[in-house]
mmCIF file of C-alpha atoms in Angstrom:
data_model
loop_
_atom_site.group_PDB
_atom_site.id
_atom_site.type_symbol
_atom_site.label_atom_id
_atom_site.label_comp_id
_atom_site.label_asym_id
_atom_site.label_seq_id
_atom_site.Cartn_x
_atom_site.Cartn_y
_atom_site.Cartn_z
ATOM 1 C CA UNK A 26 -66.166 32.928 -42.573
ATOM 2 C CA UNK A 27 -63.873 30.949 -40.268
ATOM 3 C CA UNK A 28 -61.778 33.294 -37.873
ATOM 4 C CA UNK A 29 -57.990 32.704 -37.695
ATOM 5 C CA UNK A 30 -57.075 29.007 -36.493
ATOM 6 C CA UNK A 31 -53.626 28.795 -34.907
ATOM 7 C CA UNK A 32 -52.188 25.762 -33.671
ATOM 8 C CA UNK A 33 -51.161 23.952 -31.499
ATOM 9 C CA UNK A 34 -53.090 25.718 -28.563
ATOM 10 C CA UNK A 35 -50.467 25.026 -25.941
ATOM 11 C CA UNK A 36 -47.327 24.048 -26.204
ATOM 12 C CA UNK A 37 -44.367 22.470 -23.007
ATOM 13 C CA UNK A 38 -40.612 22.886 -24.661
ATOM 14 C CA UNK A 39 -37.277 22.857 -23.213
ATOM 15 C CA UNK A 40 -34.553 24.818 -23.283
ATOM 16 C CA UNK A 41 -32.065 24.802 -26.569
ATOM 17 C CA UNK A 42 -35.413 22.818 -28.013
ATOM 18 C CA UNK A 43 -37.075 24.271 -31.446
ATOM 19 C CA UNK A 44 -40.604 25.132 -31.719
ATOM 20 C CA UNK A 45 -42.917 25.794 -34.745
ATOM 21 C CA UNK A 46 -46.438 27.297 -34.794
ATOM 22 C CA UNK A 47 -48.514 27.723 -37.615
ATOM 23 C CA UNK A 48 -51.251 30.077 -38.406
ATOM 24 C CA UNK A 49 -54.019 29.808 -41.267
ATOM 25 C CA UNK A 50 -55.613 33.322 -41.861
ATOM 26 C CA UNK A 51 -59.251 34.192 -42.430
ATOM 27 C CA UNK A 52 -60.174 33.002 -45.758
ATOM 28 C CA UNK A 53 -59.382 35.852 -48.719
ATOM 29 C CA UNK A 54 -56.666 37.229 -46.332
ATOM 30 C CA UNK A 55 -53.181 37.839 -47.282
ATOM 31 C CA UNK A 56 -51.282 39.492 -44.619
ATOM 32 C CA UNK A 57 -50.298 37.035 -41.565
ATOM 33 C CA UNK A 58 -48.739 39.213 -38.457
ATOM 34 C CA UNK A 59 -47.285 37.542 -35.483
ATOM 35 C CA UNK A 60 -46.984 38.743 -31.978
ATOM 36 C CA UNK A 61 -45.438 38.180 -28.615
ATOM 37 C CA UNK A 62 -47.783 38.672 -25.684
ATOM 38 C CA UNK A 63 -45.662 38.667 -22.549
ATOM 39 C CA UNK A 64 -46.915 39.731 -18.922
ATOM 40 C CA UNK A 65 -43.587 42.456 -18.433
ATOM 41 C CA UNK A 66 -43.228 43.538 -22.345
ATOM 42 C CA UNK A 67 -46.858 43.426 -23.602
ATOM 43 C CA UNK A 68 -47.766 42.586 -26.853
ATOM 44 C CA UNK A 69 -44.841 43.094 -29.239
ATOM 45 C CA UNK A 70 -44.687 42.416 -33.229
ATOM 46 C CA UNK A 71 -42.168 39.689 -34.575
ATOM 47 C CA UNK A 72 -42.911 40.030 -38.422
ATOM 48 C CA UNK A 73 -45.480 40.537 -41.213
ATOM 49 C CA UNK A 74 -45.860 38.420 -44.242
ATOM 50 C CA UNK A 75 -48.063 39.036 -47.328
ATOM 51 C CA UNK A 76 -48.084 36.967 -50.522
ATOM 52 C CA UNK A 77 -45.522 34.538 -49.376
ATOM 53 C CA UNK A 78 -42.620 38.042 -48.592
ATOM 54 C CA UNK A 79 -42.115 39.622 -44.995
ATOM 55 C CA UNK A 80 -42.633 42.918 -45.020
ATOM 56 C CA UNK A 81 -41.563 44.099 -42.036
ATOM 57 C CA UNK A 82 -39.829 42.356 -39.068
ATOM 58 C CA UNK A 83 -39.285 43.185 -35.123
ATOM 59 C CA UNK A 84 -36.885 43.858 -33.226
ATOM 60 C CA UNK A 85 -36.365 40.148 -32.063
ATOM 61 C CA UNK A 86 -32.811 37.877 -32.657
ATOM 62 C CA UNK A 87 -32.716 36.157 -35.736
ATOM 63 C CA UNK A 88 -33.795 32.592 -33.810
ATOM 64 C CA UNK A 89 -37.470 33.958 -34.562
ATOM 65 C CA UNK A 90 -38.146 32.936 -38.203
ATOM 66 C CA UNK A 91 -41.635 32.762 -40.387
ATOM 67 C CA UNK A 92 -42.527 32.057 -43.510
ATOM 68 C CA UNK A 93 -45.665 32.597 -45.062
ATOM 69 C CA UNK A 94 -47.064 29.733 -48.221
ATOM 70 C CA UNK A 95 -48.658 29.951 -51.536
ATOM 71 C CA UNK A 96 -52.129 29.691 -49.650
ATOM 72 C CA UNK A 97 -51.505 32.195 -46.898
ATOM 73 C CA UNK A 98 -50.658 29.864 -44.202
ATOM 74 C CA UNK A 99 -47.994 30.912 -42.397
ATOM 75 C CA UNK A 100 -45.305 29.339 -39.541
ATOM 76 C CA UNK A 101 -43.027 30.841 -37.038
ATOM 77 C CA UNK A 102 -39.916 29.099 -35.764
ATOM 78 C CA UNK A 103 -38.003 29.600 -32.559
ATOM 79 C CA UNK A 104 -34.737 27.924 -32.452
ATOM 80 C CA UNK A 105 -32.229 27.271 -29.466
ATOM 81 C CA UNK A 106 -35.405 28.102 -27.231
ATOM 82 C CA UNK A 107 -34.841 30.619 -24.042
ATOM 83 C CA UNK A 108 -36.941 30.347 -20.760
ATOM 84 C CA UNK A 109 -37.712 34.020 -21.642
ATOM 85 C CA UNK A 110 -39.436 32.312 -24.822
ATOM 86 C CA UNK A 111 -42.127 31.594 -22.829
ATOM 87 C CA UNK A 112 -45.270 33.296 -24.269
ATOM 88 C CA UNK A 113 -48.710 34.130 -25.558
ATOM 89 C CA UNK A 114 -47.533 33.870 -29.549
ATOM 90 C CA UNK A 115 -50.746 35.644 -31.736
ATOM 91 C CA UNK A 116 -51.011 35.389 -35.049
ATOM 92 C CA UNK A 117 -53.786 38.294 -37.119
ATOM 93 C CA UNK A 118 -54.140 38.392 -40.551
ATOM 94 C CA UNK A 119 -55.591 41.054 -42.805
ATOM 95 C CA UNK A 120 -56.887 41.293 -46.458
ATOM 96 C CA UNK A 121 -54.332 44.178 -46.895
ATOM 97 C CA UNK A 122 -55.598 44.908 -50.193
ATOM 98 C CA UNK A 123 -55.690 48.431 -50.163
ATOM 99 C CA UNK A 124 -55.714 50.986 -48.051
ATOM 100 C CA UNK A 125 -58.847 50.936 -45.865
ATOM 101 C CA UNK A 126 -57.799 46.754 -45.123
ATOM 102 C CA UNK A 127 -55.864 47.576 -42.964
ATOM 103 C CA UNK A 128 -57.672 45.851 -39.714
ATOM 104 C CA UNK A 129 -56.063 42.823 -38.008
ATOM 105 C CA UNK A 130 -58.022 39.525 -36.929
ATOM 106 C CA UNK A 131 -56.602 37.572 -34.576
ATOM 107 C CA UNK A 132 -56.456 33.752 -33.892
ATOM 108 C CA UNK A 133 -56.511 32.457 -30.218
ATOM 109 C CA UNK A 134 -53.153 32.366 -29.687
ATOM 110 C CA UNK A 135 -50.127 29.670 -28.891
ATOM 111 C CA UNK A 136 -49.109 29.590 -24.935
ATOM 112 C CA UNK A 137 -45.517 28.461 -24.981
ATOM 113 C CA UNK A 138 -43.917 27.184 -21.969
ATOM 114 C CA UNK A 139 -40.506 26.822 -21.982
ATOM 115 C CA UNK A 140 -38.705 24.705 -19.151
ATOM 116 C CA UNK B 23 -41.083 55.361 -33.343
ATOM 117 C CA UNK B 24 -44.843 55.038 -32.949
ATOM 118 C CA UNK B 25 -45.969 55.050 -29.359
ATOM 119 C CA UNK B 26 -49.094 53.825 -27.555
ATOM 120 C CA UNK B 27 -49.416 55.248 -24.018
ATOM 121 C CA UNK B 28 -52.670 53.863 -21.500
ATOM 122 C CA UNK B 29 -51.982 55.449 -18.370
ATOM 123 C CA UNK B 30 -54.330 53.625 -16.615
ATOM 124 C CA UNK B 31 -53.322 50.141 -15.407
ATOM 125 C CA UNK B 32 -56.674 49.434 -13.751
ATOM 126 C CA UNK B 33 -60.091 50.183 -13.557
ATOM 127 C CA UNK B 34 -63.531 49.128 -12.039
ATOM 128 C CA UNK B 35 -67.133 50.282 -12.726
ATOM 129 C CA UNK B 36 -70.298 48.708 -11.395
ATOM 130 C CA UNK B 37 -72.583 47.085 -14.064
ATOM 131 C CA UNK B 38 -74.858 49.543 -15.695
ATOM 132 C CA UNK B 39 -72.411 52.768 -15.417
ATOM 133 C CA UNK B 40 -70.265 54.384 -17.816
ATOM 134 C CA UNK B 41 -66.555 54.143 -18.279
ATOM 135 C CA UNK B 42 -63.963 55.927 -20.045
ATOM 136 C CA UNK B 43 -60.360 54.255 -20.789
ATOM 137 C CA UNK B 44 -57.882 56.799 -22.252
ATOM 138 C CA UNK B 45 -55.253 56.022 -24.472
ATOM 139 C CA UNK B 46 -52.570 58.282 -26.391
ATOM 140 C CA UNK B 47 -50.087 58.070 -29.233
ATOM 141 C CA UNK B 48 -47.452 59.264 -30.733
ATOM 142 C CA UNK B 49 -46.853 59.359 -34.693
ATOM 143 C CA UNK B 50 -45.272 61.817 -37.583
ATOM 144 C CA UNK B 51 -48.000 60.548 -39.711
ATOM 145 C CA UNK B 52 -51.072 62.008 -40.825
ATOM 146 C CA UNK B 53 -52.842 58.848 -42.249
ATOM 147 C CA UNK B 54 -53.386 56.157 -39.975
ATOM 148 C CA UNK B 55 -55.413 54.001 -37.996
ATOM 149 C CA UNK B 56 -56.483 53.206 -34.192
ATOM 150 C CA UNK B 57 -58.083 50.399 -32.489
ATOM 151 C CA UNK B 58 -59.225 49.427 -29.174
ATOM 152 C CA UNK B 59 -59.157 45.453 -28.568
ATOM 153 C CA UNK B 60 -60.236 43.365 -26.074
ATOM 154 C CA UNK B 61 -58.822 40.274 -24.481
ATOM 155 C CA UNK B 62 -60.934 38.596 -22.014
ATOM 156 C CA UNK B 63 -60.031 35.868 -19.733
ATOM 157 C CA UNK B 64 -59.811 33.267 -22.744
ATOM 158 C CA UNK B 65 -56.952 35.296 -23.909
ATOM 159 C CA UNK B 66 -58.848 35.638 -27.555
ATOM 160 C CA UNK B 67 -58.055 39.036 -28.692
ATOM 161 C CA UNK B 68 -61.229 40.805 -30.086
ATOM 162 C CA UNK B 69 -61.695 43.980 -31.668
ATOM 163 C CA UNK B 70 -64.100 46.269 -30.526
ATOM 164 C CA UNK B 71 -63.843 49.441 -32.537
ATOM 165 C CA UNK B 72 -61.562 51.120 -35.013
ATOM 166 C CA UNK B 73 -60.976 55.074 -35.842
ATOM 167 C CA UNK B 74 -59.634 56.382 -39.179
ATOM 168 C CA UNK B 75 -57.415 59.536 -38.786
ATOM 169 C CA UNK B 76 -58.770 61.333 -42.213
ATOM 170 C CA UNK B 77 -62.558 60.508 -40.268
ATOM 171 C CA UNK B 78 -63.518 63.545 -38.018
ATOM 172 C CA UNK B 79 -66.154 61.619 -36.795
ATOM 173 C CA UNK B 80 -65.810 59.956 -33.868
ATOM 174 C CA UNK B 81 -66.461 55.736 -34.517
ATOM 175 C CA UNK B 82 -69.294 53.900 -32.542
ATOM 176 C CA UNK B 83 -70.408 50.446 -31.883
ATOM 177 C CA UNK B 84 -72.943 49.637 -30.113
ATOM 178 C CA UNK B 85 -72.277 50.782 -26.511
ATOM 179 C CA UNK B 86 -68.786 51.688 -27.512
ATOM 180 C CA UNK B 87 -67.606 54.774 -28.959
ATOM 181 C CA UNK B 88 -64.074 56.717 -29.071
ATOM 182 C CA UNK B 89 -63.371 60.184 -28.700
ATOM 183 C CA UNK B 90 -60.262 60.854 -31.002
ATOM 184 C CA UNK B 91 -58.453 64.057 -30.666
ATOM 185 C CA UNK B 92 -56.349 63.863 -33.909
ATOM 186 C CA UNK B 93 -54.831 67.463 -32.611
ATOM 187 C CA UNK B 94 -54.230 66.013 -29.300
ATOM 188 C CA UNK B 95 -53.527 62.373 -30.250
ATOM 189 C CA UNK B 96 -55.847 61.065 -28.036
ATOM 190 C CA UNK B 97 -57.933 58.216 -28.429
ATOM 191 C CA UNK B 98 -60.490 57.278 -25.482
ATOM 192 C CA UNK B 99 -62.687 54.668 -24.748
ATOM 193 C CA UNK B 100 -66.393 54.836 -23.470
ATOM 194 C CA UNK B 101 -68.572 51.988 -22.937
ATOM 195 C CA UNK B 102 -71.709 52.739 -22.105
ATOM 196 C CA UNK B 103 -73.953 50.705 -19.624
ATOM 197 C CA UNK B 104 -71.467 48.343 -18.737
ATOM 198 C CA UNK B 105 -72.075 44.434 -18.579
ATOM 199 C CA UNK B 106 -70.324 41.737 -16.660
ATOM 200 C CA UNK B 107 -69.103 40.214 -19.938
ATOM 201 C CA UNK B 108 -67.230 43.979 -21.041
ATOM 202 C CA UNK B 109 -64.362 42.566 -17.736
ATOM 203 C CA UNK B 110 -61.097 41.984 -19.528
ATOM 204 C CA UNK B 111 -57.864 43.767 -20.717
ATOM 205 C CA UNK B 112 -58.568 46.272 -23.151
ATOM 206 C CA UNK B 113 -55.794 47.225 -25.539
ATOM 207 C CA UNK B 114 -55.398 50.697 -27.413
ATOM 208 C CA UNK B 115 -53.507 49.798 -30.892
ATOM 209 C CA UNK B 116 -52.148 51.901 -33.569
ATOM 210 C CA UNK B 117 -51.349 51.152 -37.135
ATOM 211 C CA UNK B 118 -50.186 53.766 -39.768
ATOM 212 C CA UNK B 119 -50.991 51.088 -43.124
ATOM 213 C CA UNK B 120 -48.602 52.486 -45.360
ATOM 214 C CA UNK B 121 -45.124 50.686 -45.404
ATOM 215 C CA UNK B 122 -45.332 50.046 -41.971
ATOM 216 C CA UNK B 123 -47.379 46.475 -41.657
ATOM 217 C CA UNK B 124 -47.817 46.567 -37.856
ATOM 218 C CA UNK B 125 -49.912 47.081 -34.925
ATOM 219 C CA UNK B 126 -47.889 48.993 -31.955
ATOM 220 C CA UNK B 127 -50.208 48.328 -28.605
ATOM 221 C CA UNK B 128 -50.148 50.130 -25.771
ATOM 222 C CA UNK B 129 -49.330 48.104 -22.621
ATOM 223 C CA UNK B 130 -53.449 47.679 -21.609
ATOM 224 C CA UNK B 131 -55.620 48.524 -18.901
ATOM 225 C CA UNK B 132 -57.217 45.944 -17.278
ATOM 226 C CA UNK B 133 -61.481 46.292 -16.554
ATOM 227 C CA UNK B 134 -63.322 44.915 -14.227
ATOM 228 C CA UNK B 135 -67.244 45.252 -14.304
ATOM 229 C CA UNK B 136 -68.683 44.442 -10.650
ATOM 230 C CA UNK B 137 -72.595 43.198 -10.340
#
Protein backbone atom coordinates (compact mmCIF):
# COMPACT_ATOMS: atom_id res chain seq x y z
CA UNK A 1 0.00 0.00 0.00
CA UNK A 2 1.04 3.61 -0.62
CA UNK A 3 2.06 5.46 2.72
CA UNK A 4 0.46 8.88 3.40
CA UNK A 5 1.25 11.54 0.52
CA UNK A 6 1.03 15.13 1.75
CA UNK A 7 1.58 17.98 -0.35
CA UNK A 8 3.09 20.43 -1.23
CA UNK A 9 6.51 19.41 0.43
CA UNK A 10 7.61 22.94 1.17
CA UNK A 11 5.95 25.79 1.19
CA UNK A 12 7.44 30.17 1.34
CA UNK A 13 4.19 32.41 2.55
CA UNK A 14 3.90 35.79 3.88
CA UNK A 15 2.47 37.26 6.53
CA UNK A 16 -1.60 37.94 6.59
CA UNK A 17 -1.20 35.31 3.40
CA UNK A 18 -3.51 31.95 3.48
CA UNK A 19 -2.13 28.60 3.12
CA UNK A 20 -3.73 25.16 2.36
CA UNK A 21 -2.19 21.67 2.63
CA UNK A 22 -3.71 18.61 1.78
CA UNK A 23 -3.23 15.13 2.93
CA UNK A 24 -4.43 11.74 1.20
CA UNK A 25 -4.36 8.86 3.82
CA UNK A 26 -3.19 5.29 3.37
CA UNK A 27 -5.63 3.57 1.26
CA UNK A 28 -8.74 1.90 3.51
CA UNK A 29 -7.98 4.63 6.15
CA UNK A 30 -10.48 6.87 7.60
CA UNK A 31 -9.11 8.94 10.30
CA UNK A 32 -6.77 11.96 8.99
CA UNK A 33 -4.86 13.74 12.15
CA UNK A 34 -2.85 16.82 11.70
CA UNK A 35 0.04 18.10 13.66
CA UNK A 36 2.30 21.00 14.34
CA UNK A 37 5.97 20.12 14.69
CA UNK A 38 7.73 23.19 16.02
CA UNK A 39 11.47 23.29 17.39
CA UNK A 40 10.21 25.21 21.06
CA UNK A 41 6.55 23.45 21.33
CA UNK A 42 7.15 19.97 19.82
CA UNK A 43 4.75 18.17 18.07
CA UNK A 44 1.25 19.38 18.94
CA UNK A 45 -2.31 18.08 17.51
CA UNK A 46 -4.56 20.62 15.48
CA UNK A 47 -7.61 18.25 14.74
CA UNK A 48 -8.88 14.77 13.81
CA UNK A 49 -11.28 13.97 11.08
CA UNK A 50 -12.99 10.62 10.30
CA UNK A 51 -15.70 10.04 7.70
CA UNK A 52 -15.79 13.55 6.50
CA UNK A 53 -16.62 14.95 10.82
CA UNK A 54 -13.76 16.29 13.21
CA UNK A 55 -13.68 14.61 16.09
CA UNK A 56 -11.61 16.31 18.16
CA UNK A 57 -9.74 19.65 17.72
CA UNK A 58 -6.55 21.45 19.50
CA UNK A 59 -6.04 23.97 21.29
CA UNK A 60 -5.10 26.29 18.26
CA UNK A 61 -7.19 29.83 17.15
CA UNK A 62 -9.87 29.25 14.93
CA UNK A 63 -7.51 30.52 11.70
CA UNK A 64 -6.50 26.66 11.66
CA UNK A 65 -9.35 24.95 9.72
CA UNK A 66 -9.62 21.22 8.00
CA UNK A 67 -11.92 19.43 6.40
CA UNK A 68 -11.83 15.98 5.58
CA UNK A 69 -13.83 14.58 1.82
CA UNK A 70 -16.01 11.78 0.81
CA UNK A 71 -12.70 9.81 -0.11
CA UNK A 72 -10.68 10.54 2.99
CA UNK A 73 -8.60 13.26 1.67
CA UNK A 74 -8.31 15.82 3.86
CA UNK A 75 -6.99 19.84 3.86
CA UNK A 76 -5.93 22.20 6.50
CA UNK A 77 -6.19 25.96 6.14
CA UNK A 78 -4.29 28.70 7.89
CA UNK A 79 -5.66 32.07 7.38
CA UNK A 80 -4.18 35.65 8.20
CA UNK A 81 -0.75 33.66 8.46
CA UNK A 82 1.68 34.52 11.64
CA UNK A 83 5.57 34.27 11.44
CA UNK A 84 4.99 31.88 14.41
CA UNK A 85 3.08 29.76 11.60
CA UNK A 86 6.13 28.66 10.52
CA UNK A 87 6.27 24.81 10.81
CA UNK A 88 6.72 21.12 10.22
CA UNK A 89 2.66 20.50 9.50
CA UNK A 90 2.16 16.26 9.66
CA UNK A 91 -0.62 14.74 8.63
CA UNK A 92 -1.26 10.49 10.01
CA UNK A 93 -4.13 8.71 9.26
CA UNK A 94 -5.55 5.56 10.78
CA UNK A 95 -8.17 2.86 9.81
CA UNK A 96 -9.88 3.70 13.19
CA UNK A 97 -12.22 0.99 12.76
CA UNK A 98 -12.31 -0.40 16.00
CA UNK A 99 -10.56 -0.49 18.81
CA UNK A 100 -7.15 -2.14 18.25
CA UNK A 101 -6.80 0.62 14.87
CA UNK A 102 -5.85 2.81 16.70
CA UNK A 103 -2.06 3.34 15.23
CA UNK A 104 -1.18 6.53 13.30
CA UNK A 105 0.84 6.61 9.86
CA UNK A 106 2.33 9.51 9.01
CA UNK A 107 3.04 11.36 5.66
CA UNK A 108 6.36 13.35 5.24
CA UNK A 109 5.25 16.38 6.32
CA UNK A 110 4.65 20.23 4.94
CA UNK A 111 7.66 22.76 6.03
CA UNK A 112 5.97 26.13 6.10
CA UNK A 113 7.93 29.20 6.07
CA UNK A 114 6.33 32.15 6.80
CA UNK A 115 8.07 35.62 6.01
CA UNK B 1 -4.68 16.13 30.59
CA UNK B 2 -2.55 13.31 29.20
CA UNK B 3 1.14 13.89 29.62
CA UNK B 4 4.26 12.54 27.90
CA UNK B 5 7.46 13.23 29.87
CA UNK B 6 11.28 12.13 28.11
CA UNK B 7 13.64 13.42 30.46
CA UNK B 8 16.37 12.91 28.42
CA UNK B 9 17.12 15.56 25.77
CA UNK B 10 20.19 13.76 24.42
CA UNK B 11 21.93 10.75 24.08
CA UNK B 12 24.94 8.95 22.36
CA UNK B 13 25.98 5.25 22.15
CA UNK B 14 28.71 3.79 19.99
CA UNK B 15 27.51 1.40 17.20
CA UNK B 16 27.03 -2.09 18.41
CA UNK B 17 25.98 -1.17 22.22
CA UNK B 18 22.78 -1.02 23.87
CA UNK B 19 20.64 1.93 24.71
CA UNK B 20 17.78 2.65 26.80
CA UNK B 21 15.51 5.94 26.22
CA UNK B 22 12.94 6.41 29.03
CA UNK B 23 9.78 7.93 28.66
CA UNK B 24 6.72 8.48 31.18
CA UNK B 25 3.06 9.41 31.16
CA UNK B 26 0.44 10.50 32.76
CA UNK B 27 -3.33 9.29 32.19
CA UNK B 28 -6.73 8.45 34.34
CA UNK B 29 -7.27 5.78 31.86
CA UNK B 30 -6.87 2.23 32.01
CA UNK B 31 -7.15 1.36 28.22
CA UNK B 32 -4.77 2.88 26.05
CA UNK B 33 -1.97 2.86 23.85
CA UNK B 34 1.92 3.88 23.59
CA UNK B 35 4.30 4.34 20.86
CA UNK B 36 7.80 5.16 20.31
CA UNK B 37 8.48 6.97 16.78
CA UNK B 38 11.28 7.92 15.05
CA UNK B 39 12.15 10.92 12.97
CA UNK B 40 15.40 10.85 11.29
CA UNK B 41 17.10 13.58 9.54
CA UNK B 42 14.46 13.48 6.55
CA UNK B 43 12.00 14.58 9.08
CA UNK B 44 9.66 11.35 8.02
CA UNK B 45 8.14 10.24 11.17
CA UNK B 46 8.32 6.37 11.51
CA UNK B 47 7.01 4.12 13.96
CA UNK B 48 9.05 1.76 15.57
CA UNK B 49 7.01 -0.07 18.16
CA UNK B 50 3.68 0.13 19.89
CA UNK B 51 2.50 -1.23 23.56
CA UNK B 52 -1.13 -2.02 24.47
CA UNK B 53 -1.97 -1.21 28.17
CA UNK B 54 -4.43 -4.45 28.67
CA UNK B 55 -0.90 -6.44 27.14
CA UNK B 56 1.40 -7.43 30.13
CA UNK B 57 3.80 -8.36 27.79
CA UNK B 58 6.30 -6.22 26.98
CA UNK B 59 6.22 -5.44 22.74
CA UNK B 60 9.37 -6.25 20.57
CA UNK B 61 10.63 -5.59 17.17
CA UNK B 62 13.42 -6.63 16.01
CA UNK B 63 16.23 -4.99 18.05
CA UNK B 64 13.67 -2.88 19.76
CA UNK B 65 11.70 -3.68 22.68
CA UNK B 66 9.85 -1.54 25.56
CA UNK B 67 9.69 -2.11 29.07
CA UNK B 68 6.17 -0.77 30.17
CA UNK B 69 5.47 -0.35 33.77
CA UNK B 70 1.63 0.09 33.55
CA UNK B 71 1.90 0.54 37.64
CA UNK B 72 4.60 2.98 37.19
CA UNK B 73 3.59 4.53 33.84
CA UNK B 74 6.69 4.04 32.38
CA UNK B 75 7.46 3.23 29.01
CA UNK B 76 11.30 2.71 27.97
CA UNK B 77 13.10 2.20 25.02
CA UNK B 78 15.96 -0.39 24.29
CA UNK B 79 17.58 -0.89 21.09
CA UNK B 80 19.76 -3.40 20.98
CA UNK B 81 23.09 -3.44 18.93
CA UNK B 82 22.81 -0.13 17.71
CA UNK B 83 23.41 0.91 13.94
CA UNK B 84 24.40 4.18 12.40
CA UNK B 85 21.00 4.38 10.67
CA UNK B 86 18.98 4.04 14.50
CA UNK B 87 20.60 8.33 14.80
CA UNK B 88 17.51 10.49 14.90
CA UNK B 89 14.86 11.98 17.31
CA UNK B 90 12.94 9.43 18.89
CA UNK B 91 9.49 10.35 20.13
CA UNK B 92 7.49 8.58 23.06
CA UNK B 93 3.58 9.01 22.08
CA UNK B 94 0.48 8.21 23.87
CA UNK B 95 -3.00 7.65 22.67
CA UNK B 96 -5.98 6.51 24.89
CA UNK B 97 -8.44 5.44 21.44
CA UNK B 98 -11.60 5.94 23.00
CA UNK B 99 -13.20 9.47 22.41
CA UNK B 100 -10.05 10.99 22.49
CA UNK B 101 -8.64 10.78 18.61
CA UNK B 102 -5.09 11.98 19.38
CA UNK B 103 -1.55 11.30 19.82
CA UNK B 104 0.03 13.50 22.86
CA UNK B 105 4.10 13.25 22.24
CA UNK B 106 6.49 13.81 24.53
CA UNK B 107 8.97 16.58 23.59
CA UNK B 108 11.82 13.77 22.12
CA UNK B 109 15.19 12.80 22.80
CA UNK B 110 17.49 13.14 20.26
CA UNK B 111 20.12 9.80 19.41
CA UNK B 112 23.10 9.78 18.05
CA UNK B 113 24.86 6.39 17.12
CA UNK B 114 28.80 7.05 16.70
CA UNK B 115 30.97 4.42 14.40
Amino acid sequence: KAGVTQTPRYLIKTRGQQVTLSCSPISGHRSVSWYQQTPGQGLQFLFEYFSETQRNKGNFPGRFSGRQFSNSRSEMNVSTLELGDSALYLCASSSSRAWGQETQYFGPGTRLLVL
Amino acid sequence: AQTVTQSQPEMSVQEAETVTLSCTYDTSENNYYLFWYKQPPSRQMILVIRQEAYKQQNATENRFSVNFQKAAKSFSLKISDSQLGDTAMYFCAHNSGGSNYKLTFGKGTLLTVNP
